[in-house]
CSV table of C-alpha atoms and ligand atoms in Angstrom, one decimal:
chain,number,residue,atom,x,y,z
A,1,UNK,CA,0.0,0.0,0.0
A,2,UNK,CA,1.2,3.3,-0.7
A,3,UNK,CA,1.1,5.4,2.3
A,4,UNK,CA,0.8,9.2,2.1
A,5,UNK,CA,4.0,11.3,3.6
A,6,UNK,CA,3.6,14.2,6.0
A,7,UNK,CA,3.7,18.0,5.1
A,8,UNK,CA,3.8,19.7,8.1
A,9,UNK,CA,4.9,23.4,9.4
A,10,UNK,CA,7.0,25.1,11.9
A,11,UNK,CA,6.2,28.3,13.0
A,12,UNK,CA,9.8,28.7,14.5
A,13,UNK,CA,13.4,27.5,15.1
A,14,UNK,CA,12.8,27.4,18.4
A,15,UNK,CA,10.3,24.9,17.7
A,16,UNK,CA,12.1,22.6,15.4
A,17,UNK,CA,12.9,19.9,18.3
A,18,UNK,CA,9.5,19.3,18.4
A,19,UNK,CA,9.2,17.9,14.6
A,20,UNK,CA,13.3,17.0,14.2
A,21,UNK,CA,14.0,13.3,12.8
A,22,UNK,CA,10.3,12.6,11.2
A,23,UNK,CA,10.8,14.6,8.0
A,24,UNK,CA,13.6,13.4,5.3
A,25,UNK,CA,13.3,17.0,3.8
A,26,UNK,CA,13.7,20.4,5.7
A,27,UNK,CA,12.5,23.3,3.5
A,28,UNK,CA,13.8,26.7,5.2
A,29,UNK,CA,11.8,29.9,4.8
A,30,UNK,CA,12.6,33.2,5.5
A,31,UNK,CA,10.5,34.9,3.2
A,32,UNK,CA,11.5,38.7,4.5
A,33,UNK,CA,14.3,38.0,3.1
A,34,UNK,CA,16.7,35.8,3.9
A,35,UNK,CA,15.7,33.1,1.5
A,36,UNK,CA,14.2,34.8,-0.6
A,37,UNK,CA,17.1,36.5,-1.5
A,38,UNK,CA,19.2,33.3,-1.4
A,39,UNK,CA,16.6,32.6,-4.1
A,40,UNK,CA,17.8,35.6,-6.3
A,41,UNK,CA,21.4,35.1,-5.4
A,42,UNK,CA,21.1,31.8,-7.2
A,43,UNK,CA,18.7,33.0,-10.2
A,44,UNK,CA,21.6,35.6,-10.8
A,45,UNK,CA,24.6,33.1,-10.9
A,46,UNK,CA,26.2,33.0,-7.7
A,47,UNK,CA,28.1,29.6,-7.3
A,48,UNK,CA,27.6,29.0,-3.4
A,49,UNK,CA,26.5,30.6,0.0
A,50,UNK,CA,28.4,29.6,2.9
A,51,UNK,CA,25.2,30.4,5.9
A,52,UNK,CA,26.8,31.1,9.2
A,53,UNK,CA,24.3,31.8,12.4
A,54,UNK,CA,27.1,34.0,14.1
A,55,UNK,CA,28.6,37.6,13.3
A,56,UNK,CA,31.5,36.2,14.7
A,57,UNK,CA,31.4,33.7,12.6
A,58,UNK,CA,30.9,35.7,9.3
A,59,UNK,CA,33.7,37.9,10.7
A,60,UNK,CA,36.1,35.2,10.7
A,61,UNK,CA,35.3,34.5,6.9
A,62,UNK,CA,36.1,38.2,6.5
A,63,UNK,CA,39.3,38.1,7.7
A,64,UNK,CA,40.4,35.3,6.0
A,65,UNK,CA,39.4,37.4,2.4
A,66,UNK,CA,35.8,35.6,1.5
A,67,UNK,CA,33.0,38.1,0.3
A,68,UNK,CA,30.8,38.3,3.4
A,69,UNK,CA,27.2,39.5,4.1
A,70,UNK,CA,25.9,40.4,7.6
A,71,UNK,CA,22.8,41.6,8.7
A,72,UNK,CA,20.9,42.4,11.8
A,73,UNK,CA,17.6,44.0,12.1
A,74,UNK,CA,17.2,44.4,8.9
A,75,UNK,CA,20.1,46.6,8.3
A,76,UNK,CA,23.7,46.2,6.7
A,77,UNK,CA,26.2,45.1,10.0
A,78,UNK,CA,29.1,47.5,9.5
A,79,UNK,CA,32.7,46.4,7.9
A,80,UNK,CA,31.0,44.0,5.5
A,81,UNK,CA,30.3,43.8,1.7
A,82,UNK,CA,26.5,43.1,1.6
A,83,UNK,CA,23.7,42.7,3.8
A,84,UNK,CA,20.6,40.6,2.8
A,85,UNK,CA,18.2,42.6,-0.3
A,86,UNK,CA,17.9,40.6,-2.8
A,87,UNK,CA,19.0,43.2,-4.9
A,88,UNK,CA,22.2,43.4,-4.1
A,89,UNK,CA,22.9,39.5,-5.5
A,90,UNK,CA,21.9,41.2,-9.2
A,91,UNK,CA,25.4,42.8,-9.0
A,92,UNK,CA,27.0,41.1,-12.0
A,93,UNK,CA,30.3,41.0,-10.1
A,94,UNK,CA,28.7,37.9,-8.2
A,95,UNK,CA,28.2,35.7,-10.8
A,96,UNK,CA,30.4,32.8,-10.7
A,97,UNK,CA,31.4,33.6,-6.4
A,98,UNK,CA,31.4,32.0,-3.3
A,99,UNK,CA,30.4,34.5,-0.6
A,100,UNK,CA,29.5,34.0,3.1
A,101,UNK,CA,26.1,35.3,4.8
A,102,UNK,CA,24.8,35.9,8.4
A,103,UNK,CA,21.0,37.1,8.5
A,104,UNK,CA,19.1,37.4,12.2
A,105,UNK,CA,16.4,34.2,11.6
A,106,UNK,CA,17.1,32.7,8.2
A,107,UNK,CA,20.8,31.5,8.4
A,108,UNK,CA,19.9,30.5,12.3
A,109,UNK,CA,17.0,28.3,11.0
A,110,UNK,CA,19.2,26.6,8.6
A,111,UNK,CA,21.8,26.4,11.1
A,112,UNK,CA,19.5,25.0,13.2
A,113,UNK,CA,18.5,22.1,10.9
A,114,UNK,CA,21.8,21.6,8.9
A,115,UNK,CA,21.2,17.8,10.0
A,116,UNK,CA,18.3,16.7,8.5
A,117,UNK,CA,18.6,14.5,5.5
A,118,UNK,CA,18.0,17.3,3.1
A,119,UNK,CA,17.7,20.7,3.6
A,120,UNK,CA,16.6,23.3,0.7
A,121,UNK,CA,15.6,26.8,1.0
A,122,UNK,CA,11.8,28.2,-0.2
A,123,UNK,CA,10.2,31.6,-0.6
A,124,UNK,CA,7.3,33.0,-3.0
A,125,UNK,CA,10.2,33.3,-5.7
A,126,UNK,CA,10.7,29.7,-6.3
A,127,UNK,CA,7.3,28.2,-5.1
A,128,UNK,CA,5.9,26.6,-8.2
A,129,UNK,CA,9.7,24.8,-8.8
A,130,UNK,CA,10.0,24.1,-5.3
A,131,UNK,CA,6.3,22.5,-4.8
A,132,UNK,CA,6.8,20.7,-8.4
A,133,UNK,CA,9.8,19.1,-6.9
A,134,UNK,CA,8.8,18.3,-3.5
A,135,UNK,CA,5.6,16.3,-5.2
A,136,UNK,CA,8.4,14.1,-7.3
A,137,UNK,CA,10.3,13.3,-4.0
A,138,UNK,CA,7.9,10.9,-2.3
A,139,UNK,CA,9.6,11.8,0.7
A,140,UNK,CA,8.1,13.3,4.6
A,141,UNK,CA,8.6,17.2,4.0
A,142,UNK,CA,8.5,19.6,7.3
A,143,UNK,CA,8.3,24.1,6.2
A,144,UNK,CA,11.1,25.6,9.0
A,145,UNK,CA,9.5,29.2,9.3
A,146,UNK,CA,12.4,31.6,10.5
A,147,UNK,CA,10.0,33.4,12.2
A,148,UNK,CA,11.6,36.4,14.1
A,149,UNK,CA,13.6,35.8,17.0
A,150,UNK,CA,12.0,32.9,17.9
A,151,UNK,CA,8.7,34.1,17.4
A,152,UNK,CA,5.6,33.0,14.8
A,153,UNK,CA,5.4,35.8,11.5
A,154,UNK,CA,2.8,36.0,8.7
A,155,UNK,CA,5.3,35.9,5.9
A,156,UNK,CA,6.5,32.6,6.2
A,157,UNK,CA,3.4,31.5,7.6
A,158,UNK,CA,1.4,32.0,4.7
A,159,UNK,CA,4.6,30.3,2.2
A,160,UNK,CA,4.7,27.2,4.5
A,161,UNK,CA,0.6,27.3,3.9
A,162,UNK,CA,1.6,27.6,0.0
A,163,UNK,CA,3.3,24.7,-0.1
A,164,UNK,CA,1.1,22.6,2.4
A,165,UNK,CA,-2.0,23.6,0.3
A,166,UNK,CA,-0.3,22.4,-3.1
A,167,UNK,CA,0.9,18.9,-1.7
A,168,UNK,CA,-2.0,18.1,0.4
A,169,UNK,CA,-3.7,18.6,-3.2
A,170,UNK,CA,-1.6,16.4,-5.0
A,171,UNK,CA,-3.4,13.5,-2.4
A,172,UNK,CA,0.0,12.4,-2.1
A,173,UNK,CA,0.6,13.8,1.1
A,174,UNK,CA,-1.1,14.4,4.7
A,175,UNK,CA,-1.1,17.2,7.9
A,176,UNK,CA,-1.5,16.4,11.0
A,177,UNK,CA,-0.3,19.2,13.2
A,178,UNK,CA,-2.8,22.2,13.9
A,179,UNK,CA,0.4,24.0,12.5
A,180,UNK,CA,0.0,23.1,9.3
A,181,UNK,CA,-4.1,23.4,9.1
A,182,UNK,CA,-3.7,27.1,10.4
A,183,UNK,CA,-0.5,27.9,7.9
A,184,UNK,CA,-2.7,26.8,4.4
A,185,UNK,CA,-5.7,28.5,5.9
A,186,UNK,CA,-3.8,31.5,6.6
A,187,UNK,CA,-2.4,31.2,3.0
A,188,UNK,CA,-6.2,31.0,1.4
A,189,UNK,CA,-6.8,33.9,3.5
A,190,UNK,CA,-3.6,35.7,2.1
A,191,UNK,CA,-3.1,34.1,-1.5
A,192,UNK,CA,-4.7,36.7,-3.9
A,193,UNK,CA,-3.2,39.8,-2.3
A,194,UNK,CA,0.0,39.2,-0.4
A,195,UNK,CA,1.0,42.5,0.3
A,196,UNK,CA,-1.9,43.4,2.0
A,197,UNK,CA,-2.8,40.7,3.5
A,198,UNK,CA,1.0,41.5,5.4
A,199,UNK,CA,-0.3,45.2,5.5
A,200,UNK,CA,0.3,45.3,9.4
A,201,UNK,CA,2.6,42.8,9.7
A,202,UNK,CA,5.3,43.4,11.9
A,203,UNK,CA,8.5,43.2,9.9
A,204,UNK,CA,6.8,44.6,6.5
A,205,UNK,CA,7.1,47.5,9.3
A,206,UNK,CA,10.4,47.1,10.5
A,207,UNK,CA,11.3,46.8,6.7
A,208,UNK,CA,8.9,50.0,5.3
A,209,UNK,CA,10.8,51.8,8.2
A,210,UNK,CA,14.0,51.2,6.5
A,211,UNK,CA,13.0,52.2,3.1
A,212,UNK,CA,12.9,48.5,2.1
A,213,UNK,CA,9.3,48.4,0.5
A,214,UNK,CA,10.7,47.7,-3.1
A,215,UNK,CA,12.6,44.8,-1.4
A,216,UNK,CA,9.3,43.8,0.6
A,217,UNK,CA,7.3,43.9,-3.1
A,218,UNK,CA,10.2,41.4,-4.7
A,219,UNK,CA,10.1,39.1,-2.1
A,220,UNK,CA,6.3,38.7,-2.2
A,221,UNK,CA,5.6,38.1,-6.1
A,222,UNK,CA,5.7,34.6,-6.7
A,223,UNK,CA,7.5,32.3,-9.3
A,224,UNK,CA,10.3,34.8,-10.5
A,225,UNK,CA,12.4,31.7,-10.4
A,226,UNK,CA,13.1,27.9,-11.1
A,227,UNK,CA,16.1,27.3,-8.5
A,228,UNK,CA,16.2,25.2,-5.6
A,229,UNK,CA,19.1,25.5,-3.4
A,230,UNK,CA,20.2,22.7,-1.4
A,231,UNK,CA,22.8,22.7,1.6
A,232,UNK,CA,25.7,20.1,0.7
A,233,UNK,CA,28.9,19.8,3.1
A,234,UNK,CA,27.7,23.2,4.8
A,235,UNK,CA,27.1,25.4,1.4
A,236,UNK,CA,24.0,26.1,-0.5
A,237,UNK,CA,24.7,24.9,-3.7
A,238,UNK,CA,21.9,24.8,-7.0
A,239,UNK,CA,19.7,21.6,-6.6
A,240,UNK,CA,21.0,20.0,-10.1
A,241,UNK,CA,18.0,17.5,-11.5
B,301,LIG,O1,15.9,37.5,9.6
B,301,LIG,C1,16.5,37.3,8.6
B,301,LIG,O2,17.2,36.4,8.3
B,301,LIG,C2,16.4,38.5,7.6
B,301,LIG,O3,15.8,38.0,6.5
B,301,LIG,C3,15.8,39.7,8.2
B,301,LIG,S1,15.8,41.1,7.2
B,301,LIG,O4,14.7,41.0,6.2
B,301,LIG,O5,17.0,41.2,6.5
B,301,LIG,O6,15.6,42.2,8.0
């Protein structure tokens, strides 16, 4: 008999104990922006990101000459080369590089679940490839949200509902977890108007304080590209098929 495989969500890393060991694939999601400008990073030609949790970490990369990004808050940590708009990966002079990044949640999350059997990275800008993929796989599939600071957010929310919704339609697939019912509700509720549907959200603030709105606007239009990165020996590489 051919059993149906779980999609379940995570509102947090600090949650991630809870679901560890029951899922062959980890997808990470940091919607605002972390992954979604992984996403772009990769659409654009960059050849690998190195995530680190720590700004020590990243610091150390620095000193030993890699291109490094850091952020905090939202904003650029000083004395590196990038922080974490997906703009900045559209730079030509990254195609082809290896560069090091340290966001606040996203590069924790994937920290945080480096083990698992697979680990790729989601947002809105790969959904359809991601989902597509994900259905081939025949494999238990948990959504990390990044959340912020250890606490639930809309964003990734509503993308872990995304995907949840498109694999529990496939009938290939199953939720258990009040999680996971509330993330693809939450994603029904949002789907046909993302950016308000986040209108009061509380890091489309924190991000609309710091000018970031066009960055805010990328992250939340869907299917801009077909990559999947995938965390191999400690780097996110392109998923080749
Ligand atoms: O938390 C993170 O990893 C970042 O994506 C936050 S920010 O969007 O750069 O503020």
């Amino acid at each position: 008999m051919n059993r149906r495989k779980r999609i379940e969500v995570c509102f947090t890393p600090g949650e991630y104990d809870y679901f560890k060991g029951n899922f062959e694939i980890v997808v990470v999601i940091d919607v605002l922006r972390a992954t979604s400008a992984i996403c772009a990073a990769f659409d654009n030609g960059i050849k690998s990101i190195i995530p680190v949790p720590t700004v020590e970490e990243a610091m150390e990369y620095k000193a030993k000459g890699f291109l490094v990004g850091a952020e905090r808050k939202g904003q650029i940590v000083e004395g590196f080369d990038f922080g974490n708009s997906p703009f900045s990966y559209m730079n030509p002079d990254f195609k082809g590089k290896e560069v090091v990044l340290s966001t606040t949640n996203g590069t924790k999350s994937i920290d945080v679940a480096k083990d698992a059997e697979m680990l790729v990275i989601g947002s809105f800008l790969n959904l359809e490839a991601l989902c597509e993929w994900l259905e081939k796989q025949n494999k238990n599939v948990l959504c990390l949200c990044s959340g912020w600071q250890d606490k639930f957010n809309l964003e990734d929310t509503i993308c872990g509902g995304a995907i949840t919704d498109y694999l529990l339609a496939t009938g290939k697939f199953t939720s258990v977890e009040d999680s996971s019912i509330s993330a693809k509700y939450l994603y029904l509720s949002a789907k046909n108007n993302y950016f308000g549907f986040l209108k009061s959200s509380s890091h489309r603030s924190r991000l609309k304080k710091l000018n970031l709105n066009e960055d805010i606007k990328y992250c939340l239009t869907p299917n801009q590209t077909r990559v999947i990165p995938i965390l191999k020996d400690g780097k996110l590489v392109q998923l080749q098929e």
